[in-house]
mmCIF file of C-alpha atoms and ligand atoms in Angstrom:
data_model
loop_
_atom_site.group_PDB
_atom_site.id
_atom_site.type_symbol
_atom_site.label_atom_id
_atom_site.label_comp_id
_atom_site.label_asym_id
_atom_site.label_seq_id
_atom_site.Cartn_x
_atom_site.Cartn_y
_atom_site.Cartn_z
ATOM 1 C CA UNK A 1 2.697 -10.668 21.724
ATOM 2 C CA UNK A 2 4.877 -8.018 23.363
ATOM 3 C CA UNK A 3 3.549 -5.061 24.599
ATOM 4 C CA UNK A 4 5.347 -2.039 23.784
ATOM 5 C CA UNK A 5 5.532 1.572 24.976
ATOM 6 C CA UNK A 6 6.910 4.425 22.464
ATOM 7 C CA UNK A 7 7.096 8.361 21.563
ATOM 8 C CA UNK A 8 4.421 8.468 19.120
ATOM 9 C CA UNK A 9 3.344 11.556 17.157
ATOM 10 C CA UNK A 10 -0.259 11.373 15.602
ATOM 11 C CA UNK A 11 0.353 11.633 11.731
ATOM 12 C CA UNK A 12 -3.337 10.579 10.911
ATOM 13 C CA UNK A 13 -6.880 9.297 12.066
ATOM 14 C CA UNK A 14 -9.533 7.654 11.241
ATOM 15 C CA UNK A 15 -13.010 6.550 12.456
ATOM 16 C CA UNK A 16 -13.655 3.239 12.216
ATOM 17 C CA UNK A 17 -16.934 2.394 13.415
ATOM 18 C CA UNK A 18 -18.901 5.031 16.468
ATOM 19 C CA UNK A 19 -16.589 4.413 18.890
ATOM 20 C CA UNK A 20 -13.017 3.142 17.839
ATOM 21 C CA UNK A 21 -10.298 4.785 15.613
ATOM 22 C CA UNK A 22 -7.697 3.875 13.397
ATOM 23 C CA UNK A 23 -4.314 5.834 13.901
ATOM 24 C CA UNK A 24 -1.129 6.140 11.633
ATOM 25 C CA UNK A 25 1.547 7.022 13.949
ATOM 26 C CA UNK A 26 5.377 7.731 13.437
ATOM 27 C CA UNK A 27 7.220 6.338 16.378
ATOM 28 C CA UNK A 28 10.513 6.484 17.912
ATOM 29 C CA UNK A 29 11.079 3.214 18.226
ATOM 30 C CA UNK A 30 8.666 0.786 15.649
ATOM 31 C CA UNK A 31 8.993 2.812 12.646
ATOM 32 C CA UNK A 32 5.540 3.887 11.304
ATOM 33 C CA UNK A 33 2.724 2.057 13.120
ATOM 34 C CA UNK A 34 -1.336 1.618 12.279
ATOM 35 C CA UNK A 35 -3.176 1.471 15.808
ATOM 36 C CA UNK A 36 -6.631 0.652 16.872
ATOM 37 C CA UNK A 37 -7.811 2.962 19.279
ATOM 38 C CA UNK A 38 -11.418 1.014 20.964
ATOM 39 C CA UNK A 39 -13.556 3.057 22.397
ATOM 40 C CA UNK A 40 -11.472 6.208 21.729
ATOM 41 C CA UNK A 41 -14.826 7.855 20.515
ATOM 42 C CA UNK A 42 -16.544 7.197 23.330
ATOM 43 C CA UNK A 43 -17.181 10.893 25.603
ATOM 44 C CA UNK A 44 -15.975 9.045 28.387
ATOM 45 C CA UNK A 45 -13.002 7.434 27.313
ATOM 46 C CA UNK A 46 -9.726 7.934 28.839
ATOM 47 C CA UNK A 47 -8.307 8.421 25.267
ATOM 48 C CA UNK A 48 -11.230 10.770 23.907
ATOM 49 C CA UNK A 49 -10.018 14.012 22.935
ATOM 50 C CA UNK A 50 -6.129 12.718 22.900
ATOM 51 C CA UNK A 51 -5.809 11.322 19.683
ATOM 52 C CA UNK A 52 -5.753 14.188 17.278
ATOM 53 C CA UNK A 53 -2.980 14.379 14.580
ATOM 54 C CA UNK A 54 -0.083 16.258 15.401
ATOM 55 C CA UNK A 55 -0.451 15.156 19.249
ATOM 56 C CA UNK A 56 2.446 13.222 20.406
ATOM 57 C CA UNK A 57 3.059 11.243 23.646
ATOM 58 C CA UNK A 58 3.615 7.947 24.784
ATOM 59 C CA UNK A 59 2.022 5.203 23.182
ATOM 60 C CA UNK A 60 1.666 1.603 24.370
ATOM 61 C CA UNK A 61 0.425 -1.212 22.021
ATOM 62 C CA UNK A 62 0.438 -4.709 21.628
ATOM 63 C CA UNK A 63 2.911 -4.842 18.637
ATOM 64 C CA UNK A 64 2.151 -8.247 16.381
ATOM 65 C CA UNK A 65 4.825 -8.679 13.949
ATOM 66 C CA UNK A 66 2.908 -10.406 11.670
ATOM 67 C CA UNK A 67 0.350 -7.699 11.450
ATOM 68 C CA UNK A 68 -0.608 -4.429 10.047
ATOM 69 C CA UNK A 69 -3.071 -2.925 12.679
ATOM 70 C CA UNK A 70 -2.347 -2.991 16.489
ATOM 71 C CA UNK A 71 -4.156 -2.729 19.472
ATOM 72 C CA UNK A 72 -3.800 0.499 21.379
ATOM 73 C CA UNK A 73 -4.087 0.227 24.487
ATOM 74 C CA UNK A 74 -2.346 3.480 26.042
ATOM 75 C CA UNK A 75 -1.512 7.071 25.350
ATOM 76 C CA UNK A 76 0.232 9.493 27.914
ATOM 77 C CA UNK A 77 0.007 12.433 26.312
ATOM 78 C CA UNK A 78 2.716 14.898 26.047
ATOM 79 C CA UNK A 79 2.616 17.255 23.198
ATOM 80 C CA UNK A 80 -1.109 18.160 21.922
ATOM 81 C CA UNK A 81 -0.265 20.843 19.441
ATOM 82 C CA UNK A 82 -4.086 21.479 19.000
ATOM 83 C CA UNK A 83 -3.186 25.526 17.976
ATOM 84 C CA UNK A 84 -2.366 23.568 14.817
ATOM 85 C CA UNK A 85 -5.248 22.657 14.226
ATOM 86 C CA UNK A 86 -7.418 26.036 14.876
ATOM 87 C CA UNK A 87 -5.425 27.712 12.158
ATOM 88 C CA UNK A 88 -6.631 26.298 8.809
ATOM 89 C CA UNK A 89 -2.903 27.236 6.911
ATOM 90 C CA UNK A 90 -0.925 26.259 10.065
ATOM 91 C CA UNK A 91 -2.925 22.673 10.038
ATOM 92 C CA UNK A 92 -2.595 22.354 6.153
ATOM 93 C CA UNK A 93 1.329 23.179 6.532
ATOM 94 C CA UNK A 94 1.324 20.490 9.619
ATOM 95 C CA UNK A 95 -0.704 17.891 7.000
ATOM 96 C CA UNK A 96 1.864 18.277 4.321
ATOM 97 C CA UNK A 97 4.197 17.198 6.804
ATOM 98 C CA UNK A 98 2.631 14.685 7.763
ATOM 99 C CA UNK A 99 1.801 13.310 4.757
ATOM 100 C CA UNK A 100 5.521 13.559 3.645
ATOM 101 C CA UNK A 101 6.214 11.092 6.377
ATOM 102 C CA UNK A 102 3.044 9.247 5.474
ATOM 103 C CA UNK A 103 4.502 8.481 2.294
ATOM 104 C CA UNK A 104 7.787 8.472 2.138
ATOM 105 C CA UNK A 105 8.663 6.931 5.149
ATOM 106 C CA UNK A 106 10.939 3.817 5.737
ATOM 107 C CA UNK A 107 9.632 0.952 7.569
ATOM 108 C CA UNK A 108 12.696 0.894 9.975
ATOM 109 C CA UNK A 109 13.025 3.256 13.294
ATOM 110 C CA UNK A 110 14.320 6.721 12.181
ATOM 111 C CA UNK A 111 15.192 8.986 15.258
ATOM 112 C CA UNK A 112 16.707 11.722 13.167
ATOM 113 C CA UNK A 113 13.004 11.539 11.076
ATOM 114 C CA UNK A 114 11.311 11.733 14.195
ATOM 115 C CA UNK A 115 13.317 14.446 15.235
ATOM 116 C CA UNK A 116 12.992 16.788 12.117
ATOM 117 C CA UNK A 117 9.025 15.835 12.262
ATOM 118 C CA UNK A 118 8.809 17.298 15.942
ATOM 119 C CA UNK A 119 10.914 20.374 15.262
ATOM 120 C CA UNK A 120 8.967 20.728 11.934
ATOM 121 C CA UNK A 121 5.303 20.938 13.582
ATOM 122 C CA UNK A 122 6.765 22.808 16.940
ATOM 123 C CA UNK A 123 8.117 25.478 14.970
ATOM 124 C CA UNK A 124 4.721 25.897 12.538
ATOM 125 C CA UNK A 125 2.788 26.476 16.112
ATOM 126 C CA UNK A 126 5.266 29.248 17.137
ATOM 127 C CA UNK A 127 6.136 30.704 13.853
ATOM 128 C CA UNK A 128 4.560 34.034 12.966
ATOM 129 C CA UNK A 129 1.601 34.053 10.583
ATOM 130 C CA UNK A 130 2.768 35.733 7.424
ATOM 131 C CA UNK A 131 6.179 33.011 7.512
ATOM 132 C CA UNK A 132 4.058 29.776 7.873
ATOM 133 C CA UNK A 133 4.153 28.764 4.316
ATOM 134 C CA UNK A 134 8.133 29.510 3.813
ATOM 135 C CA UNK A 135 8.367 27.558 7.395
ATOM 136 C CA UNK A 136 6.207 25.015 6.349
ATOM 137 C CA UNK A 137 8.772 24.231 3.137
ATOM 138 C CA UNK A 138 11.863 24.732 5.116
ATOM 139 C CA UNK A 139 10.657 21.917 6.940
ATOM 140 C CA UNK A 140 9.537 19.692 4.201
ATOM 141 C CA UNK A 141 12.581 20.521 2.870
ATOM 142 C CA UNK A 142 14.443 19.159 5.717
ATOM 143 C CA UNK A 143 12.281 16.045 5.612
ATOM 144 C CA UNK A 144 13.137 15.108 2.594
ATOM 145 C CA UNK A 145 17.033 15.138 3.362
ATOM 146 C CA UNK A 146 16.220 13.209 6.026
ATOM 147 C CA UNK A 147 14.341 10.813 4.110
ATOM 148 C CA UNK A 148 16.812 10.570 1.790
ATOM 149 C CA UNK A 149 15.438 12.389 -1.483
ATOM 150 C CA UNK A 150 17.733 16.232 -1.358
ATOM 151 C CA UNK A 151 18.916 17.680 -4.644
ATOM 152 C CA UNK A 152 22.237 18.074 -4.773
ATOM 153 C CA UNK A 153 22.901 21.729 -4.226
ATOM 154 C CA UNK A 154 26.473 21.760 -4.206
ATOM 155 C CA UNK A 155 27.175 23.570 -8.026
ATOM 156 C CA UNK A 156 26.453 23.186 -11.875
ATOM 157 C CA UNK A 157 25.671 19.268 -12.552
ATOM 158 C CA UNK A 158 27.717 19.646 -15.781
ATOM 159 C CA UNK A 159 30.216 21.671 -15.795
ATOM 160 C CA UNK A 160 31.131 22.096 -11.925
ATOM 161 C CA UNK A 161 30.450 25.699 -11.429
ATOM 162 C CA UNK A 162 30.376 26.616 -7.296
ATOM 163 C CA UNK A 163 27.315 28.715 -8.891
ATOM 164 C CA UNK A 164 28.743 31.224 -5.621
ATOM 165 C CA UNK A 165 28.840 34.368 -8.444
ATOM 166 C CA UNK A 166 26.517 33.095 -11.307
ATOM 167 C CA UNK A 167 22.562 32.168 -11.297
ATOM 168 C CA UNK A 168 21.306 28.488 -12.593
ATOM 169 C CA UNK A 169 18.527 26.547 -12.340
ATOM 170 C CA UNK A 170 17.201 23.390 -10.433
ATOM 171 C CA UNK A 171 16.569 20.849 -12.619
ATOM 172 C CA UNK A 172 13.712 19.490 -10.975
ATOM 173 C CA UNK A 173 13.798 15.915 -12.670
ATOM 174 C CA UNK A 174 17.586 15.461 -12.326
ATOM 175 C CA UNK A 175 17.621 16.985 -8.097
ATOM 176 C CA UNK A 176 20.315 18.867 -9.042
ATOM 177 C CA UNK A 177 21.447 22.576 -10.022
ATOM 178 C CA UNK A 178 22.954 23.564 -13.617
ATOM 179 C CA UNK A 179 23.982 26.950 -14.023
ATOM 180 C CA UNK A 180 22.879 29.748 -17.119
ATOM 181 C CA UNK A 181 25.114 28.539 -19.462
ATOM 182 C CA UNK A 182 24.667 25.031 -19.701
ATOM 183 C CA UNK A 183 20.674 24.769 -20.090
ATOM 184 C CA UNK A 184 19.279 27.076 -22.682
ATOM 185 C CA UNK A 185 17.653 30.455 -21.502
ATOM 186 C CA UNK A 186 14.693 30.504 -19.081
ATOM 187 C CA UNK A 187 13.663 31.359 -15.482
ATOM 188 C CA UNK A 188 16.762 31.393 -13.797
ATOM 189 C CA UNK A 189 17.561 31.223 -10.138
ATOM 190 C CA UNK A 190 19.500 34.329 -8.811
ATOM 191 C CA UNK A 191 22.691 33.551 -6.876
ATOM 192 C CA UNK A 192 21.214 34.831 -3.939
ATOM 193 C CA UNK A 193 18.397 32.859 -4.332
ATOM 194 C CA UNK A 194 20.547 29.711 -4.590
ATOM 195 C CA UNK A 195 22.155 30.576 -1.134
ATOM 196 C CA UNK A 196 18.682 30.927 0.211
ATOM 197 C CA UNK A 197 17.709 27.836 -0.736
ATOM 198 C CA UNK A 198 21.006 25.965 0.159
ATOM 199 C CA UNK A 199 20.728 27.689 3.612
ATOM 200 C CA UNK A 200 16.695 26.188 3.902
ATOM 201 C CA UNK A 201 18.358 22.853 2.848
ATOM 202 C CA UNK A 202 21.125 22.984 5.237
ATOM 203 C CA UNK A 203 18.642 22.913 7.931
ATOM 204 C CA UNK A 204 18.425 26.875 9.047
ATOM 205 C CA UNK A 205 15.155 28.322 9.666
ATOM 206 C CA UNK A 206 15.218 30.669 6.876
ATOM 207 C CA UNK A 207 11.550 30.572 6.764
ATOM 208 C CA UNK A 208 10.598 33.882 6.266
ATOM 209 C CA UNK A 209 13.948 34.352 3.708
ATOM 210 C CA UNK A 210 11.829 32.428 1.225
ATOM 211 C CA UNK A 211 10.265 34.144 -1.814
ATOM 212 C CA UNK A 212 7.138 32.956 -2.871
ATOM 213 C CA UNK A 213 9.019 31.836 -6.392
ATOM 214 C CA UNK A 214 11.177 29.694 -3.822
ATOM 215 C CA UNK A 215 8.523 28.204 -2.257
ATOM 216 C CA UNK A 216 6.757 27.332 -5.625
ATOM 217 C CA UNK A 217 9.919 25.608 -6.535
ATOM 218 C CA UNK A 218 10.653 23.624 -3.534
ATOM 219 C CA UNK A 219 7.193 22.762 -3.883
ATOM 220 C CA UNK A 220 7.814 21.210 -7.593
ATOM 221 C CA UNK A 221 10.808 19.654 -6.209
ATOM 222 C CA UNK A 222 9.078 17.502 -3.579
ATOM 223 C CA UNK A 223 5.918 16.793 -5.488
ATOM 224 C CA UNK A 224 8.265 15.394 -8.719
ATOM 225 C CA UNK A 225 11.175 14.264 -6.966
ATOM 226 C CA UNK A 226 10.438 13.054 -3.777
ATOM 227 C CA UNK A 227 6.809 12.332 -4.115
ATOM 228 C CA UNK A 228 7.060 10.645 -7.259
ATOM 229 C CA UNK A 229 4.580 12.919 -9.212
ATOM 230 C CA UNK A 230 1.920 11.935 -6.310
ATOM 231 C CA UNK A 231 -0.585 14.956 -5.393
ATOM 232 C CA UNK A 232 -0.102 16.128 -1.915
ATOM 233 C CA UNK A 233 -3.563 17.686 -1.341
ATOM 234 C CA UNK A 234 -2.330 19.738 1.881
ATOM 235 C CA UNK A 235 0.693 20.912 -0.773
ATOM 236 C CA UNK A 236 -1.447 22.516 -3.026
ATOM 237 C CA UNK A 237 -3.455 23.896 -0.081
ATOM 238 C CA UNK A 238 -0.552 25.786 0.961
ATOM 239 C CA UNK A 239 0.306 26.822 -2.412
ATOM 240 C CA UNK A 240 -3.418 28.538 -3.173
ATOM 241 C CA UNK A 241 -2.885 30.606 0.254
ATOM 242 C CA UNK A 242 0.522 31.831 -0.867
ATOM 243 C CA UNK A 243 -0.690 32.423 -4.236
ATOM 244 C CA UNK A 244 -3.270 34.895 -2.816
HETATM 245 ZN ZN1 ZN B 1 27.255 24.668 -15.896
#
């Protein structure tokens, strides 16, 4: 059984009996990983205290590749991030990361996913209060290029408009945009609104750009489209805060 040593960021725990813990991790180099952590409850382990979601460092395992659960035995911590988790909107924005990747992720190594995770959860620790939830999209958003599941936000699916000068819609089911005139009337997207959002897609900040309309319709996006109709509890966290 090889023993392997990777940049690991926390995604999820569990306890699993007084003193061990179960960990999902996303690593650099293995994909997504389940880990036993023994003893990592105990007050006098080396690991107590280390393991909390969000944390990343370097992680050493004995990787079976015939199983699902491996043995930690090794983390050298280099990231906590625990500011995420005194914040009760920063930590559910973190979650719904996390539970993006949770999901959605592929089995293979993804360094680019890893990537846009660690930028994602960075920039929710240093991101002003009132711009977590827009921040918190933009980088859900940019997940789910990553992972493969973007609308296409390049003009009208039917007729081709650049949708530059005109307002349309996103048609949530189909991941694409169709402009005013070829869906019958309704709540229409602004052009200016449009370039937000193609701007958040493209990978800018934009965090604090983001309407509370936008983020409600990013949010429909990934919960149909990308999450397959599943109910991301930490997504409809965020959405009651913004909603207040
Ligand atoms: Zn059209």
């Amino acid at each position: 059984m090889p023993i392997v040593t990777t940049r690991s960021i926390v995604l999820q725990t569990h306890a699993y009996s007084d003193t061990s813990k179960i960990l999902r991790l996303l690593t650099m180099d293995h994909g997504p990983q389940s880990v036993m952590a023994r003893g990592a409850l105990r007050p006098r382990s080396r690991l107590s205290g280390l393991l909390e979601p969000f944390a990343e460092g370097a992680a050493t395992f004995y990787l079976k590749p015939d199983r699902d659960l491996h043995t930690l035995s090794g983390f050298d911590l280099v990231c906590e991030r625990q500011a995420l988790g005194r914040d009760l909107k920063r930590y559910a924005a973190a979650s719904v990361l996390c539970e993006l990747v949770l999901r959605l992720a592929p089995v293979e190594h993804d360094p680019e996913l890893f990537h846009a995770l660690t930028t994602g959860l960075d920039s929710l620790m240093s991101v002003e209060a009132v711009a977590v939830s827009g921040t918190a999209v933009a980088a859900a958003w940019t997940l789910v290029d990553v992972l493969g599941f973007a609308p296409d936000l390049g003009g009208c699916a039917r007729c081709g408009d650049p949708l530059v000068e005109r307002g349309g819609r996103l048609d949530v089911r189909e991941g694409s945009l169709v402009c005013d005139q070829c869906l019958p009337p309704g709540a229409v997207l602004p052009a200016d609104e449009i370039r937000t959002l193609r701007e958040v897609a493209s990978g800018q900040p934009g965090g604090e750009a983001l309407s509370s309309r936008q983020i409600h319709i990013l949010v429909e996006f990934i919960r149909h489209h990308a999450a397959e109709g599943i109910r991301l509890r930490s997504l409809d966290f965020l959405l009651l805060e913004e909603a207040r």
